[in-house]
PDB file of C-alpha atoms in Angstrom:
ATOM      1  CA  UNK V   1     -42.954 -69.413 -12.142  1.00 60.00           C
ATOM      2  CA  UNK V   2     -39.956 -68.992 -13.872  1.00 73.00           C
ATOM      3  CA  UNK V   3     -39.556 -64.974 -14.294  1.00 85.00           C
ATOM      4  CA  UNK V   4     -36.257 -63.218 -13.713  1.00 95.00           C
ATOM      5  CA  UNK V   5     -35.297 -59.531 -12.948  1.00 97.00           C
ATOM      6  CA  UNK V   6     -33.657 -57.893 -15.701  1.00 98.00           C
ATOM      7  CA  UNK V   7     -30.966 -55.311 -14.879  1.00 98.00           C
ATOM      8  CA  UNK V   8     -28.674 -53.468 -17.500  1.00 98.00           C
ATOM      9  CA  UNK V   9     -24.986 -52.403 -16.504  1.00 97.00           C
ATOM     10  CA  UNK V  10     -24.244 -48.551 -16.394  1.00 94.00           C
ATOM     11  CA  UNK V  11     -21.387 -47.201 -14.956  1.00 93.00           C
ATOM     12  CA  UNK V  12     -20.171 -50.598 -14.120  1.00 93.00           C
ATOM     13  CA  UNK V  13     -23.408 -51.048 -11.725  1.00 96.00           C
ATOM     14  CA  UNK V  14     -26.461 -52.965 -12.034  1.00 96.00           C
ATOM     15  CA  UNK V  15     -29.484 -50.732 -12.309  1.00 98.00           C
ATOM     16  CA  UNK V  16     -32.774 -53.166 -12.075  1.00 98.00           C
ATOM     17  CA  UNK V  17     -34.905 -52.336 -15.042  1.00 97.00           C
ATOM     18  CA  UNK V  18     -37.998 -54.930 -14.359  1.00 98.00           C
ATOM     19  CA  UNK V  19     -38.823 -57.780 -12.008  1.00 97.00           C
ATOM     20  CA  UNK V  20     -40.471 -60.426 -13.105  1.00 96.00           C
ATOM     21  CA  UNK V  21     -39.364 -60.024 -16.638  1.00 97.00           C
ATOM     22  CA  UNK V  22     -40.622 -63.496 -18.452  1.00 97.00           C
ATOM     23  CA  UNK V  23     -40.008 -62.521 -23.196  1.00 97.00           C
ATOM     24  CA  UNK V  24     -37.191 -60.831 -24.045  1.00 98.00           C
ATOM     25  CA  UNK V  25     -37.624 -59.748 -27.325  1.00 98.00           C
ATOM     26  CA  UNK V  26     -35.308 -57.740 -29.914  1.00 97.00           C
ATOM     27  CA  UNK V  27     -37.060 -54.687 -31.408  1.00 97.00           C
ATOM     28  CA  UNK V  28     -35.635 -51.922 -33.760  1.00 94.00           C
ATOM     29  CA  UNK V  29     -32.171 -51.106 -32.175  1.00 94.00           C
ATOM     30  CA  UNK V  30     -33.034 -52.150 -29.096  1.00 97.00           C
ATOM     31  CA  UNK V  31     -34.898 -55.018 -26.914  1.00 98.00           C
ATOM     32  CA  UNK V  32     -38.792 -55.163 -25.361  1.00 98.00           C
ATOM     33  CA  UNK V  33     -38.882 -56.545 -22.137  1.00 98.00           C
ATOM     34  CA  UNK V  34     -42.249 -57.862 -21.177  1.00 98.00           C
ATOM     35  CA  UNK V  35     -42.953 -59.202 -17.530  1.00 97.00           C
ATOM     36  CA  UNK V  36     -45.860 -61.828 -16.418  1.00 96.00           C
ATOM     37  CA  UNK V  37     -47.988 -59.358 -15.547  1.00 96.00           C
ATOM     38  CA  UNK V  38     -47.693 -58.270 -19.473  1.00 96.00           C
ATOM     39  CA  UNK V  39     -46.036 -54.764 -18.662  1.00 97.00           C
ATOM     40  CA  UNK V  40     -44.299 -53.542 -21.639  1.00 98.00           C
ATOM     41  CA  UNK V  41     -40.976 -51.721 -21.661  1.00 98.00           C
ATOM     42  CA  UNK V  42     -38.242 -50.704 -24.803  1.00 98.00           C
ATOM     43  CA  UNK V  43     -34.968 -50.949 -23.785  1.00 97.00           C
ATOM     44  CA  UNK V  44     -31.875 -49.700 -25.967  1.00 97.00           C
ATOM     45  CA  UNK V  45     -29.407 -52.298 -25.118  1.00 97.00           C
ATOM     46  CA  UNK V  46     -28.898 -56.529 -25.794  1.00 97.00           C
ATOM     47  CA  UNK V  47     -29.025 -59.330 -23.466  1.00 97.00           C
ATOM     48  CA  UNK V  48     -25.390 -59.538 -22.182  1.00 97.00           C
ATOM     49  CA  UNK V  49     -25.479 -62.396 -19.767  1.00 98.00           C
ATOM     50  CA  UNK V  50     -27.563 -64.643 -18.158  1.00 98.00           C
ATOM     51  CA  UNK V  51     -27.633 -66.426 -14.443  1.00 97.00           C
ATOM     52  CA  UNK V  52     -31.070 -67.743 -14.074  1.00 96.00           C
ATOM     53  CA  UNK V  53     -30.743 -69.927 -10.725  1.00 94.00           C
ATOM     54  CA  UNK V  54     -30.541 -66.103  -9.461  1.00 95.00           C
ATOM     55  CA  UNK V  55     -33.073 -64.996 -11.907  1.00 96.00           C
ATOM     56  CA  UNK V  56     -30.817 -62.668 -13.470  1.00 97.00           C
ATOM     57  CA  UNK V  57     -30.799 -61.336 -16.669  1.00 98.00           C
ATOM     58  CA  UNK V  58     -28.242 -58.667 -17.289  1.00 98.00           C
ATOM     59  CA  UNK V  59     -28.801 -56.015 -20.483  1.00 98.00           C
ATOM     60  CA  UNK V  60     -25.870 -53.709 -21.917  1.00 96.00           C
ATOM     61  CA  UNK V  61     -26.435 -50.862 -24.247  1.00 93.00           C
TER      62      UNK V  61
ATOM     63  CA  UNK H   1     -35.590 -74.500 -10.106  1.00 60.00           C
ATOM     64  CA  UNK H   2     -35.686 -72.004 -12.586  1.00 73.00           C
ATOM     65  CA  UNK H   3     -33.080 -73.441 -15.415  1.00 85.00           C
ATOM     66  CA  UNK H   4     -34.341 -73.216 -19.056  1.00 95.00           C
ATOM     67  CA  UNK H   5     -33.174 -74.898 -22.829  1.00 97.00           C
ATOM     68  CA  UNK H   6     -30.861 -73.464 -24.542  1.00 98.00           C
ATOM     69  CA  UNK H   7     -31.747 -73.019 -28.267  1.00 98.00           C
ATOM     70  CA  UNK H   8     -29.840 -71.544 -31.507  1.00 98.00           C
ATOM     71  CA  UNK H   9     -31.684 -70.777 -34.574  1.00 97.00           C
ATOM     72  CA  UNK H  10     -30.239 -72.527 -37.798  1.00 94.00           C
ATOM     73  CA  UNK H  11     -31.678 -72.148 -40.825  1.00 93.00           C
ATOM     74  CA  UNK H  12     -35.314 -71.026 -39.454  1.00 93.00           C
ATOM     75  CA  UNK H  13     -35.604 -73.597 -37.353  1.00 96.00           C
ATOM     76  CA  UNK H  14     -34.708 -73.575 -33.479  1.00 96.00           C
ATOM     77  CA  UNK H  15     -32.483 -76.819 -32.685  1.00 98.00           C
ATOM     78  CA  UNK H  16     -31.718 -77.734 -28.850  1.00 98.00           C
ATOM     79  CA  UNK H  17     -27.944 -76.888 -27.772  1.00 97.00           C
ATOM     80  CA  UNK H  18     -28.283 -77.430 -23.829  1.00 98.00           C
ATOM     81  CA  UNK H  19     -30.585 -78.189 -21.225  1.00 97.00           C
ATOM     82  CA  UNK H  20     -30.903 -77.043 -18.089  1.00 96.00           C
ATOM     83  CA  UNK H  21     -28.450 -73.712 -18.712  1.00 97.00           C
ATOM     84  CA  UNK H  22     -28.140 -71.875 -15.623  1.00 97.00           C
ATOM     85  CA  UNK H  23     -25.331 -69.028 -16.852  1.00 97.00           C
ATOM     86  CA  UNK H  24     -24.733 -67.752 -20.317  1.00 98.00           C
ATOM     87  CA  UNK H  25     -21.761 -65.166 -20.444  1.00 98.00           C
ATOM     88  CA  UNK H  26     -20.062 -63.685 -22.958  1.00 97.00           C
ATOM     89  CA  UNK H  27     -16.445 -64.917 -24.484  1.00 97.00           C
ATOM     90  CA  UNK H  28     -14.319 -64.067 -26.962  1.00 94.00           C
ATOM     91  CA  UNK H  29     -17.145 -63.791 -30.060  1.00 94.00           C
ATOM     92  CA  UNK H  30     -19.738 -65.883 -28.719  1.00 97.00           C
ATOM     93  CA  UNK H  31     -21.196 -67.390 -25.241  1.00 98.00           C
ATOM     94  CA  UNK H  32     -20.190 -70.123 -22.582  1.00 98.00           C
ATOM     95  CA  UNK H  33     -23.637 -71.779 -21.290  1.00 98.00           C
ATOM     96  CA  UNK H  34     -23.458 -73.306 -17.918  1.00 98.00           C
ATOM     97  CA  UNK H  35     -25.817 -75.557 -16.796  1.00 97.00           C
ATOM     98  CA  UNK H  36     -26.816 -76.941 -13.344  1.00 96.00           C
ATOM     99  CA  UNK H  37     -24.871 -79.592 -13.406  1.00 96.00           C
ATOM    100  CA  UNK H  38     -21.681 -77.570 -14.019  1.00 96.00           C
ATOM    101  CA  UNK H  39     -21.080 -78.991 -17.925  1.00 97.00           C
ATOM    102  CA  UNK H  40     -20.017 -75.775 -19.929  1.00 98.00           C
ATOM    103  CA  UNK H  41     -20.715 -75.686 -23.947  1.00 98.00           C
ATOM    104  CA  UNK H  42     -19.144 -72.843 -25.785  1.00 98.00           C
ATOM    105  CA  UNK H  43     -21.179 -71.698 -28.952  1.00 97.00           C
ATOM    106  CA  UNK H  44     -20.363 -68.790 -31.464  1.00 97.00           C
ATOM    107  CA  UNK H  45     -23.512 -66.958 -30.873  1.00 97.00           C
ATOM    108  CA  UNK H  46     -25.387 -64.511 -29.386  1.00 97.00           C
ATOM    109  CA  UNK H  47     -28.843 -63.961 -27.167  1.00 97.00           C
ATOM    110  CA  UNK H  48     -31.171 -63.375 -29.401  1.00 97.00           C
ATOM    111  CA  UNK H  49     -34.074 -63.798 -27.084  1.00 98.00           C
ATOM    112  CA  UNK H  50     -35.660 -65.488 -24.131  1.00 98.00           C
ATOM    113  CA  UNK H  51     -39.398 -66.619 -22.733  1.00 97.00           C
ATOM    114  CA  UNK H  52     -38.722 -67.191 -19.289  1.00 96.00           C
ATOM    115  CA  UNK H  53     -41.854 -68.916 -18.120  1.00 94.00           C
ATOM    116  CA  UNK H  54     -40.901 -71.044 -21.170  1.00 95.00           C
ATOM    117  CA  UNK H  55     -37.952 -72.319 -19.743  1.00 96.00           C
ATOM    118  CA  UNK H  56     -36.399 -71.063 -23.911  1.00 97.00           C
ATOM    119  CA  UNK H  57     -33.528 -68.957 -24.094  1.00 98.00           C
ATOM    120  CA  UNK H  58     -32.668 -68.338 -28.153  1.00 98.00           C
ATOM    121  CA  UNK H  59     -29.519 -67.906 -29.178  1.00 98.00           C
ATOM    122  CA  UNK H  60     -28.737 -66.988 -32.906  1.00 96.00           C
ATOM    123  CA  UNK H  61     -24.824 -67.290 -34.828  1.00 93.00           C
TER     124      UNK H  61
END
């Protein structure tokens, strides 16, 4: 599987958000994050960088 | 591995930009895609969305 964990960046940290995060998806002001189990979440922020090899994706608000 | 295809929507259609991206990050107004062979592309766009177990990351200008 190809999943990553998505964390956003508050405070200049990263706070993990979901594991196993497979669509990415913009919604409204704001993006829905949906991992491979099909858990759902809304997240106010965009997709600020990506480093997959490390299954990272990295969301900013 | 866990590399996917970069892709940027033009004109409703989703046309292939990189394979095998590893990073995207954020410069100046758009991204620099990295991918595991250490070529770099820079495109005027953002991250519009991703499917992970689809190896797809979209990007959109």
């Amino acid at each position: 599987m190809c999943e990553a964990n998505a964390y956003i960046i508050r405070n200049g940290k990263e706070e993990l958000v979901m594991e196993a995060v497979d669509k990415v998806e913009p919604e409204n002001d704001g993006l829905r994050l949906v991992n491979i189990f099909g858990d759902q979440k809304f997240i106010p922020a965009h997709i600020h960088a990506l480093s997959l090899v490390n299954h990272k994706v990295i969301l900013k608000e």
